[in-house]
Coordinates of N, CA and C in Angstrom, one line a residue:
Chain A
E1370 N 1.1 -0.8 -0.2 CA 0.2 0.0 0.0 C 0.7 1.3 0.5
A1371 N 0.4 2.0 -1.0 CA 1.3 3.5 -0.5 C 1.3 3.7 0.7
G1372 N 1.9 5.1 0.7 CA 1.8 6.3 1.8 C 1.5 7.1 1.7
V1373 N 1.6 8.4 2.2 CA 1.5 9.6 1.4 C 2.5 10.0 1.1
T1374 N 1.9 10.7 -0.5 CA 2.9 10.7 -0.9 C 3.1 12.8 -1.9
Q1375 N 4.1 13.3 -1.1 CA 4.0 14.6 -1.8 C 5.2 15.0 -2.6
S1376 N 4.5 16.3 -3.2 CA 5.0 16.9 -5.2 C 5.3 18.5 -5.0
P1377 N 6.3 18.8 -5.4 CA 7.3 17.8 -5.6 C 8.2 18.4 -4.2
T1378 N 9.2 17.2 -4.6 CA 10.4 16.6 -3.3 C 10.9 18.3 -2.6
H1379 N 11.2 19.0 -3.7 CA 12.3 20.3 -3.4 C 11.6 21.2 -4.5
L1380 N 11.4 22.7 -3.8 CA 10.7 24.1 -4.3 C 11.6 25.1 -4.3
I1381 N 12.4 25.9 -5.1 CA 13.0 27.5 -5.2 C 12.6 27.8 -5.9
K1382 N 11.1 29.0 -5.4 CA 11.0 30.4 -5.8 C 11.4 31.6 -4.6
T1383 N 11.1 32.5 -5.6 CA 12.1 33.7 -5.5 C 10.2 34.8 -3.8
R1384 N 11.2 35.3 -4.1 CA 10.3 36.5 -2.9 C 9.3 36.9 -4.1
G1385 N 8.2 37.1 -3.2 CA 6.7 37.5 -4.0 C 6.2 36.3 -4.9
Q1386 N 6.8 35.9 -5.3 CA 5.7 34.8 -6.1 C 4.8 33.6 -5.2
Q1387 N 4.2 33.0 -5.8 CA 3.3 31.8 -4.9 C 4.4 30.4 -5.3
A1388 N 3.3 29.5 -4.5 CA 3.6 28.4 -4.3 C 2.6 27.0 -4.5
T1389 N 3.1 26.0 -4.8 CA 1.7 25.4 -4.4 C 2.6 23.6 -4.1
L1390 N 2.1 23.7 -3.5 CA 2.3 22.1 -2.8 C 1.4 20.8 -2.6
R1391 N 1.5 19.5 -3.2 CA 0.2 18.5 -3.4 C 1.0 17.1 -2.3
C1392 N -0.7 17.2 -2.3 CA -0.3 15.4 -0.9 C -1.3 14.8 -1.6
S1393 N -1.3 13.2 -1.6 CA -2.0 12.4 -1.9 C -1.8 12.0 -0.7
P1394 N -2.8 11.4 -0.3 CA -3.1 10.7 0.7 C -3.0 9.2 1.0
I1395 N -2.8 8.7 2.0 CA -3.0 6.9 2.2 C -4.7 6.8 1.9
S1396 N -4.5 6.1 1.2 CA -6.4 5.2 0.5 C -7.3 5.2 1.6
G1397 N -8.1 5.8 1.3 CA -9.4 5.1 2.8 C -8.9 6.9 3.5
H1398 N -7.7 7.3 3.7 CA -7.9 7.9 5.0 C -8.7 9.8 3.7
T1399 N -8.8 9.8 5.2 CA -10.1 11.2 4.0 C -9.8 12.7 5.1
S1400 N -8.9 12.9 5.9 CA -8.3 13.9 7.0 C -7.2 13.8 6.3
V1401 N -6.7 15.1 6.0 CA -5.0 15.2 5.7 C -4.9 17.1 6.7
Y1402 N -3.7 16.6 7.1 CA -2.9 18.1 8.0 C -2.2 18.7 7.3
W1403 N -1.4 19.7 7.2 CA -0.6 20.4 6.5 C 0.4 21.0 7.7
Y1404 N 1.9 20.9 7.5 CA 3.0 21.4 8.9 C 3.9 21.9 8.5
Q1405 N 3.8 23.1 9.0 CA 5.5 24.0 8.5 C 7.3 23.6 9.6
Q1406 N 7.8 22.6 9.1 CA 9.1 22.4 9.9 C 10.2 23.4 9.3
A1407 N 10.3 24.2 10.7 CA 11.2 25.5 9.4 C 12.4 24.3 11.4
L1408 N 13.6 25.2 10.8 CA 14.7 25.1 11.5 C 14.2 25.5 12.7
G1409 N 14.4 24.4 13.8 CA 14.0 25.1 15.7 C 13.2 24.9 16.4
L1410 N 12.4 24.9 15.5 CA 10.9 25.7 15.2 C 9.7 23.6 15.8
G1411 N 10.2 22.7 15.7 CA 9.1 22.3 15.8 C 8.9 22.0 14.2
L1412 N 7.0 21.5 15.1 CA 6.0 20.7 13.7 C 5.1 21.7 14.1
Q1413 N 4.5 23.2 13.1 CA 4.2 23.7 13.6 C 2.5 23.4 12.9
F1414 N 1.4 23.5 13.1 CA 0.0 23.1 12.6 C -0.1 24.3 12.1
L1415 N -0.4 24.6 10.5 CA -0.8 24.7 9.4 C -2.0 24.8 8.9
L1416 N -2.7 23.6 8.6 CA -4.4 22.9 8.1 C -4.8 22.0 8.3
W1417 N -6.1 21.9 8.5 CA -6.7 20.1 8.4 C -7.7 20.5 7.4
Y1418 N -7.7 19.6 6.5 CA -8.9 19.2 6.0 C -9.7 18.1 5.9
D1419 N -11.1 17.9 6.3 CA -11.9 16.4 6.0 C -12.9 16.3 5.5
E1420 N -12.8 15.4 4.6 CA -14.4 15.6 3.5 C -14.5 16.3 3.2
G1421 N -13.5 17.4 2.3 CA -13.3 18.1 1.3 C -13.7 19.5 1.8
E1422 N -13.9 19.6 3.4 CA -14.2 21.2 4.2 C -12.5 21.1 4.8
E1423 N -12.5 22.3 5.0 CA -11.0 23.5 5.9 C -11.9 23.1 6.7
R1424 N -11.1 22.4 8.2 CA -12.1 22.4 10.1 C -11.1 22.9 10.9
N1425 N -9.9 23.6 10.5 CA -9.6 23.9 11.0 C -8.1 24.8 10.5
R1426 N -7.4 25.5 11.0 CA -6.0 26.3 11.1 C -5.3 26.5 11.9
G1427 N -4.4 26.9 11.5 CA -2.7 27.6 12.9 C -2.9 29.0 13.1
N1428 N -2.1 29.0 13.7 CA -2.0 30.5 13.4 C -0.6 31.1 12.7
F1429 N -1.2 31.3 11.3 CA -0.6 31.5 10.3 C -1.6 32.7 9.1
P1430 N -0.9 33.3 8.5 CA -1.2 34.9 7.6 C -1.8 33.8 6.6
P1431 N -3.5 34.9 6.1 CA -4.4 33.9 5.3 C -3.4 33.9 3.9
R1432 N -2.3 33.6 3.6 CA -1.7 33.6 1.9 C -1.4 32.2 2.3
F1433 N -1.2 31.7 3.4 CA -0.8 29.9 3.4 C -3.1 29.8 4.0
S1434 N -3.2 29.0 2.7 CA -3.9 28.6 1.9 C -4.0 27.3 1.6
G1435 N -5.2 26.8 1.0 CA -5.4 25.0 0.7 C -6.7 25.1 -0.2
R1436 N -6.7 23.3 -0.2 CA -8.2 22.8 -0.2 C -7.8 22.0 0.0
Q1437 N -9.4 20.7 -0.3 CA -9.0 19.2 -0.4 C -10.4 18.5 -1.9
F1438 N -9.5 18.3 -2.6 CA -10.2 17.3 -3.5 C -11.6 16.1 -3.0
P1439 N -11.7 16.2 -4.4 CA -13.0 15.0 -3.9 C -12.1 13.3 -4.1
N1440 N -11.3 13.8 -4.7 CA -10.3 12.1 -3.7 C -9.6 12.3 -2.9
Y1441 N -9.6 13.8 -1.9 CA -8.9 13.0 -0.6 C -7.9 14.1 -1.0
S1442 N -6.8 14.6 -2.0 CA -6.1 14.9 -1.9 C -6.1 16.3 -1.9
S1443 N -4.9 17.2 -1.6 CA -4.9 18.6 -1.6 C -3.6 18.9 -1.9
E1444 N -4.3 20.3 -1.8 CA -2.7 21.2 -2.5 C -3.0 22.3 -1.1
L1445 N -1.5 22.7 -0.7 CA -1.1 24.0 -0.1 C -0.4 25.0 -1.3
N1446 N -1.4 26.2 -0.9 CA -0.7 27.3 -1.8 C -0.1 28.5 -0.2
V1447 N 0.8 29.0 -1.0 CA 1.6 29.9 -0.3 C 1.4 31.4 -1.5
N1448 N 1.6 32.5 -1.2 CA 0.8 33.7 -1.5 C 2.9 35.0 -1.4
A1449 N 2.5 35.5 -2.5 CA 3.4 36.1 -1.6 C 4.6 35.8 -0.7
L1450 N 5.0 35.1 -1.3 CA 6.3 34.3 -0.1 C 7.5 35.3 0.5
E1451 N 7.9 34.8 1.3 CA 8.6 35.8 1.5 C 9.9 34.9 2.7
L1452 N 11.1 35.0 2.4 CA 12.7 34.5 3.0 C 12.1 33.3 4.0
E1453 N 11.6 34.3 5.3 CA 11.2 32.9 6.1 C 9.6 31.9 6.2
D1454 N 9.7 31.9 4.7 CA 8.4 30.9 4.7 C 9.4 29.8 4.3
S1455 N 10.8 30.2 3.9 CA 11.6 28.2 4.0 C 11.5 28.0 4.4
A1456 N 11.4 26.7 4.3 CA 11.2 25.2 5.6 C 10.5 24.3 4.8
L1457 N 10.6 23.0 6.0 CA 9.7 21.8 5.1 C 8.5 21.8 5.6
Y1458 N 8.0 21.4 4.3 CA 6.2 21.4 4.5 C 6.0 20.4 4.8
L1459 N 5.2 19.8 5.7 CA 4.8 17.8 6.1 C 3.2 17.9 5.7
C1460 N 2.7 16.9 5.2 CA 1.5 16.6 5.3 C 1.6 15.5 5.8
A1461 N 0.1 15.0 6.7 CA 0.3 13.5 7.4 C -1.5 13.3 6.9
S1462 N -2.0 12.0 7.1 CA -3.2 12.1 6.7 C -3.6 11.0 8.0
S1463 N -4.6 11.0 7.8 CA -5.4 9.9 8.6 C -6.5 9.7 8.3
L1464 N -7.7 8.6 8.8 CA -8.7 8.0 9.3 C -9.7 8.8 8.9
G1465 N -9.4 9.8 9.6 CA -10.2 10.8 9.4 C -10.8 11.3 11.5
T1466 N -11.7 11.8 11.1 CA -11.7 12.8 13.2 C -13.1 11.1 13.2
G1467 N -12.9 11.9 14.7 CA -14.6 10.7 15.7 C -13.6 10.7 17.1
L1468 N -14.3 10.6 18.2 CA -14.1 10.2 19.7 C -12.8 9.5 19.2
K1469 N -12.2 8.3 18.2 CA -11.3 7.5 18.7 C -10.0 8.5 17.8
N1470 N -9.4 9.0 18.5 CA -8.0 9.3 17.6 C -7.2 8.2 16.9
T1471 N -6.8 8.4 15.8 CA -6.2 7.3 15.1 C -5.2 8.3 14.6
E1472 N -4.0 7.4 14.2 CA -2.6 7.8 13.6 C -2.3 8.1 12.6
A1473 N -1.4 9.5 12.5 CA -1.2 10.5 11.3 C 0.1 9.8 11.2
F1474 N -0.1 9.4 9.5 CA 1.1 9.2 8.7 C 1.2 10.0 8.0
F1475 N 2.9 10.8 8.3 CA 3.5 11.9 7.2 C 4.0 11.7 5.7
G1476 N 3.4 12.2 4.8 CA 5.0 12.2 3.8 C 6.1 12.4 3.7
Q1477 N 6.8 12.8 3.3 CA 8.5 12.8 2.4 C 8.1 14.3 3.3
G1478 N 7.6 15.5 2.4 CA 8.1 16.6 2.1 C 8.3 17.3 1.4
T1479 N 8.3 19.0 1.3 CA 8.3 19.1 0.7 C 9.7 20.4 0.2
R1480 N 10.7 20.4 0.2 CA 11.7 21.3 0.9 C 11.2 22.8 0.1
L1481 N 11.1 23.4 0.8 CA 10.0 25.4 0.1 C 11.7 26.1 0.3
T1482 N 12.3 26.5 -0.3 CA 13.1 27.7 -0.7 C 12.9 28.3 -1.0
V1483 N 12.7 29.7 -0.2 CA 12.6 31.3 -1.2 C 14.1 32.2 -0.9
V1484 N 14.3 32.6 -2.1 CA 15.2 33.7 -2.0 C 15.1 34.2 -3.4
Chain K
G1348 N -5.2 28.0 23.1 CA -5.3 26.1 22.4 C -4.6 25.8 23.1
E1349 N -4.3 24.4 22.7 CA -2.5 23.5 23.3 C -2.1 24.1 23.2
N1350 N -1.3 23.6 24.3 CA -0.1 24.2 24.5 C 1.3 23.0 25.1
V1351 N 2.4 22.4 23.7 CA 3.3 21.2 24.6 C 4.2 22.0 24.7
E1352 N 4.8 21.7 25.4 CA 7.0 22.3 26.1 C 7.5 21.0 26.1
Q1353 N 8.0 20.2 25.4 CA 9.6 19.2 24.8 C 10.8 19.8 25.9
H1354 N 11.4 18.8 26.5 CA 13.0 18.9 27.0 C 13.2 17.1 27.2
P1355 N 14.6 17.5 26.8 CA 15.5 18.5 26.4 C 15.7 18.8 25.1
S1356 N 16.3 19.9 24.1 CA 15.9 20.1 22.9 C 17.5 19.7 22.6
T1357 N 17.9 19.2 23.5 CA 19.9 18.1 22.4 C 19.9 16.9 24.2
L1358 N 19.6 15.1 23.7 CA 20.2 14.7 24.5 C 21.1 14.1 24.2
S1359 N 22.2 13.7 25.1 CA 23.5 13.2 24.3 C 23.8 11.6 25.3
V1360 N 23.8 11.0 24.7 CA 23.5 9.5 25.5 C 24.8 8.4 24.8
Q1361 N 25.3 8.0 26.0 CA 26.7 6.5 25.4 C 25.4 5.2 25.3
E1362 N 26.4 4.6 24.0 CA 25.5 3.3 24.2 C 25.2 1.9 24.7
G1363 N 24.2 2.2 24.9 CA 23.3 1.1 26.3 C 23.4 1.8 27.4
D1364 N 23.2 2.8 27.8 CA 22.7 3.5 29.1 C 20.6 4.3 28.6
S1365 N 20.0 5.0 29.5 CA 18.6 5.3 29.4 C 18.5 6.9 28.8
A1366 N 17.8 6.7 28.0 CA 17.5 8.4 27.5 C 15.8 8.1 27.7
V1367 N 15.8 9.5 29.1 CA 13.9 10.1 29.0 C 14.1 11.3 28.5
I1368 N 13.5 11.7 28.0 CA 12.9 12.8 26.8 C 11.1 12.8 27.7
K1369 N 10.6 14.1 28.0 CA 10.1 15.0 29.3 C 9.5 16.1 28.3
C1370 N 7.7 15.7 28.6 CA 6.9 16.7 27.7 C 6.0 16.7 28.6
T1371 N 5.1 18.6 28.7 CA 4.0 18.8 29.5 C 3.0 19.4 28.5
Y1372 N 1.5 19.6 29.0 CA 1.2 19.4 28.2 C -0.6 20.6 28.6
S1373 N -1.5 21.8 28.2 CA -2.0 22.2 29.2 C -3.1 22.3 28.6
D1374 N -3.4 21.6 27.8 CA -5.0 21.4 27.9 C -5.4 20.0 28.6
S1375 N -6.1 20.3 29.6 CA -6.6 19.0 30.5 C -7.6 18.2 29.4
A1376 N -8.2 19.0 29.1 CA -9.2 17.8 27.7 C -8.2 16.9 26.4
S1377 N -6.9 17.1 26.6 CA -6.5 16.5 25.7 C -6.2 15.1 26.2
N1378 N -6.0 13.8 25.3 CA -6.5 12.3 25.9 C -5.5 11.6 24.3
Y1379 N -4.9 11.9 23.8 CA -4.6 11.3 23.0 C -2.8 11.8 23.1
F1380 N -1.6 10.8 23.2 CA -0.1 11.4 23.3 C 1.2 10.3 22.5
P1381 N 0.3 10.8 20.6 CA 1.9 9.8 20.7 C 3.0 10.4 20.3
W1382 N 4.1 10.0 20.4 CA 5.2 10.3 20.0 C 5.8 9.6 18.5
Y1383 N 6.5 10.7 17.8 CA 7.4 10.9 16.4 C 8.8 10.7 16.5
K1384 N 9.4 9.5 16.3 CA 10.9 9.9 15.7 C 10.9 10.6 13.8
Q1385 N 11.7 11.1 14.0 CA 12.2 11.5 13.0 C 13.7 11.7 12.3
E1386 N 13.8 10.3 12.1 CA 15.8 10.4 11.1 C 16.1 11.4 10.4
L1387 N 17.3 11.7 10.1 CA 17.5 13.0 9.3 C 17.0 12.7 7.3
G1388 N 16.3 13.7 7.2 CA 16.1 13.4 5.7 C 15.2 12.1 5.5
K1389 N 14.3 12.3 6.6 CA 13.3 11.5 7.4 C 11.9 11.3 7.2
R1390 N 11.0 10.8 7.2 CA 9.6 11.7 7.4 C 9.5 11.3 9.0
P1391 N 9.0 11.7 9.8 CA 8.3 11.9 11.0 C 7.2 10.6 11.7
Q1392 N 7.5 9.0 12.1 CA 6.9 7.9 11.9 C 7.1 7.8 13.6
L1393 N 5.5 7.2 13.8 CA 5.2 7.3 15.2 C 6.0 5.7 15.5
I1394 N 6.1 5.9 17.0 CA 6.3 4.9 17.4 C 6.5 3.9 18.5
I1395 N 5.4 5.3 19.4 CA 4.6 4.5 20.2 C 3.2 5.5 20.9
D1396 N 1.7 5.1 21.6 CA 1.0 6.2 21.9 C 0.5 5.7 22.7
I1397 N -0.6 6.5 23.8 CA -0.6 6.4 25.2 C -1.8 7.2 25.1
R1398 N -3.0 6.2 26.0 CA -4.3 7.4 25.4 C -4.7 7.4 27.2
S1399 N -5.4 8.1 27.6 CA -5.6 8.8 28.9 C -6.0 7.9 30.0
N1400 N -6.5 7.0 29.0 CA -7.1 6.0 30.3 C -6.1 4.6 30.7
V1401 N -4.9 5.6 30.5 CA -3.7 4.3 30.8 C -2.6 4.9 31.4
G1402 N -2.0 4.3 31.9 CA -0.5 4.7 32.5 C 0.9 5.4 32.6
E1403 N 1.0 3.5 31.7 CA 2.0 3.3 31.1 C 1.5 2.4 29.9
K1404 N 2.8 2.8 28.9 CA 2.6 0.9 28.0 C 4.4 1.4 27.2
K1405 N 3.5 -0.3 27.1 CA 5.7 -0.1 26.8 C 5.7 -1.0 25.6
D1406 N 7.0 -1.5 24.7 CA 7.1 -1.4 23.0 C 8.6 -2.0 23.3
Q1407 N 8.7 -2.9 23.8 CA 10.5 -3.6 23.8 C 11.2 -2.3 24.8
R1408 N 12.3 -2.1 23.8 CA 13.1 -1.2 24.5 C 11.9 0.4 24.9
I1409 N 11.3 0.5 24.6 CA 10.3 2.1 24.4 C 9.4 2.4 25.3
A1410 N 9.7 3.0 26.2 CA 8.0 2.8 27.1 C 7.8 4.6 27.2
V1411 N 6.0 4.8 27.4 CA 5.6 6.1 28.1 C 5.5 6.0 28.9
T1412 N 5.1 6.8 29.8 CA 4.3 7.3 30.4 C 4.4 8.0 31.3
L1413 N 2.8 8.6 31.6 CA 1.5 9.7 31.6 C 1.0 9.8 32.8
N1414 N 1.0 11.2 33.3 CA 0.3 11.7 34.5 C -0.6 12.8 34.1
K1415 N -1.6 12.3 34.5 CA -2.8 13.6 33.9 C -2.9 14.3 35.2
T1416 N -2.3 13.6 36.0 CA -2.9 15.0 37.5 C -2.2 16.1 36.9
A1417 N -0.6 15.5 36.3 CA 0.6 16.6 36.6 C 0.6 17.4 35.1
K1418 N -0.1 16.6 34.2 CA -0.2 17.5 32.6 C 1.2 17.2 31.9
H1419 N 1.9 15.5 32.7 CA 3.4 15.2 31.9 C 3.1 14.1 31.8
F1420 N 3.4 14.2 30.2 CA 4.2 11.7 29.3 C 5.5 12.5 29.2
S1421 N 5.8 11.8 29.4 CA 8.4 11.2 28.9 C 8.2 9.7 28.1
L1422 N 9.0 9.9 27.5 CA 9.9 8.9 26.6 C 10.4 8.7 27.2
H1423 N 10.6 6.8 27.6 CA 11.9 6.4 28.2 C 12.1 5.1 27.4
I1424 N 13.9 5.3 26.6 CA 14.3 4.8 25.9 C 16.0 3.6 26.8
T1425 N 15.2 2.6 26.7 CA 16.3 1.8 27.6 C 17.4 1.3 26.7
E1426 N 18.8 0.4 26.6 CA 20.0 0.1 26.3 C 19.8 0.4 24.7
T1427 N 19.8 1.9 24.7 CA 20.1 2.8 23.5 C 20.6 2.5 22.2
Q1428 N 20.9 2.7 21.3 CA 21.8 2.0 20.1 C 22.4 3.2 19.3
P1429 N 23.0 3.4 18.6 CA 22.9 3.8 18.0 C 21.6 4.9 17.1
E1430 N 20.6 3.8 16.3 CA 20.0 3.5 15.8 C 19.0 4.5 16.1
D1431 N 18.9 4.9 17.5 CA 18.4 5.3 17.5 C 18.3 7.2 17.8
S1432 N 19.7 7.5 17.2 CA 19.5 8.5 17.1 C 18.4 9.2 15.8
A1433 N 18.3 10.8 16.6 CA 17.3 10.6 15.9 C 16.2 11.7 16.6
V1434 N 15.4 12.9 15.5 CA 14.7 13.4 15.9 C 13.2 13.2 16.9
Y1435 N 13.0 13.1 17.9 CA 11.8 12.8 19.3 C 10.6 13.9 18.9
F1436 N 9.6 13.8 18.3 CA 8.7 14.8 18.7 C 7.9 14.2 20.0
C1437 N 6.2 14.5 20.9 CA 6.0 14.4 21.1 C 4.7 15.1 20.8
A1438 N 3.6 14.8 21.1 CA 1.9 15.2 20.8 C 1.1 15.2 22.1
A1439 N 0.2 16.4 21.2 CA -0.6 15.9 22.3 C -2.3 16.5 21.6
S1440 N -3.6 15.8 21.8 CA -4.4 15.9 21.1 C -5.6 15.4 21.8
K1441 N -7.1 16.1 21.3 CA -8.1 15.2 22.3 C -9.0 15.4 21.5
G1442 N -10.4 14.9 22.0 CA -11.3 13.8 21.0 C -12.1 14.6 20.3
G1443 N -12.6 13.4 19.9 CA -13.2 14.8 18.6 C -12.7 15.3 17.0
S1444 N -10.9 15.4 17.4 CA -10.6 15.7 16.7 C -9.3 15.5 16.8
Y1445 N -9.0 15.4 15.4 CA -6.8 14.8 15.5 C -6.6 16.1 14.8
I1446 N -5.7 17.0 15.7 CA -5.3 18.2 15.4 C -4.0 17.9 16.5
P1447 N -3.3 17.3 16.0 CA -2.4 17.2 17.6 C -0.9 17.9 17.7
T1448 N -1.1 18.9 18.2 CA -0.1 19.8 18.8 C 1.6 18.9 18.8
F1449 N 2.8 19.4 18.7 CA 4.1 19.1 18.5 C 4.9 20.1 19.8
G1450 N 5.4 19.3 20.2 CA 6.4 19.9 21.0 C 7.8 20.0 20.1
R1451 N 8.5 20.8 20.3 CA 9.4 21.3 19.6 C 11.2 20.9 19.6
G1452 N 10.5 18.9 19.9 CA 11.8 17.9 19.3 C 12.5 18.0 20.1
T1453 N 13.4 16.8 19.9 CA 14.5 16.2 21.6 C 15.2 15.9 19.7
S1454 N 16.6 16.6 19.9 CA 18.1 15.3 18.9 C 18.1 14.7 20.1
L1455 N 18.2 13.2 19.8 CA 18.8 12.7 20.5 C 20.2 11.8 19.6
I1456 N 21.2 11.4 20.4 CA 22.3 11.2 20.0 C 22.6 10.3 20.5
V1457 N 23.0 8.9 20.6 CA 23.9 7.6 20.7 C 24.6 7.1 20.7
H1458 N 26.2 7.9 20.9 CA 27.4 7.2 20.9 C 27.8 6.4 21.0
P1459 N 28.1 5.3 19.9 CA 29.1 3.8 20.4 C 29.8 4.0 21.4

């Protein structure tokens, strides 16, 4: 069974440009989470999508946005890129919401570099 | 929202020693506490988790303890090996939705 896949693996953009990152969850998983992993800051929660809806977002400006498609894959868009947006962006998927928490499986991440 | 503090940020041990990583959380409603291991250049992977109705859980050389009253939980690795070297993240979340809040990570270095 394929795990969570992310593309591209590396992305270099110029300040002010837009970046689009993609994530395909494990088959059967309906929830997708996006995290930013900047050096020394751990995993910062960005966005959570479930069943096509944005369920929650972390403490990030509105230029970070995304969506989830009917096949549960997801896109993260970052507009007006700033140098400090350079980080590893990790996507994770799980079986979805409910009273019983379920394990989140991570993708390999997209390394975004803003120059 | 939930706040998870993790200590230490770096831990250096000799092969065969034990390693302990501690986390505290702020939201008393949190009831699920996973631990992830991230080797250099790789994705974080779940190594063990504990739910609030359990005080301790073991899996071979790793164990996790939870003190709900004090709102802290710890990861214990015994007989450490060089392949245990990685960044370890603790997390906390509560029922009804799964948005784990992660600690900042502990870089564990096991010297042969």
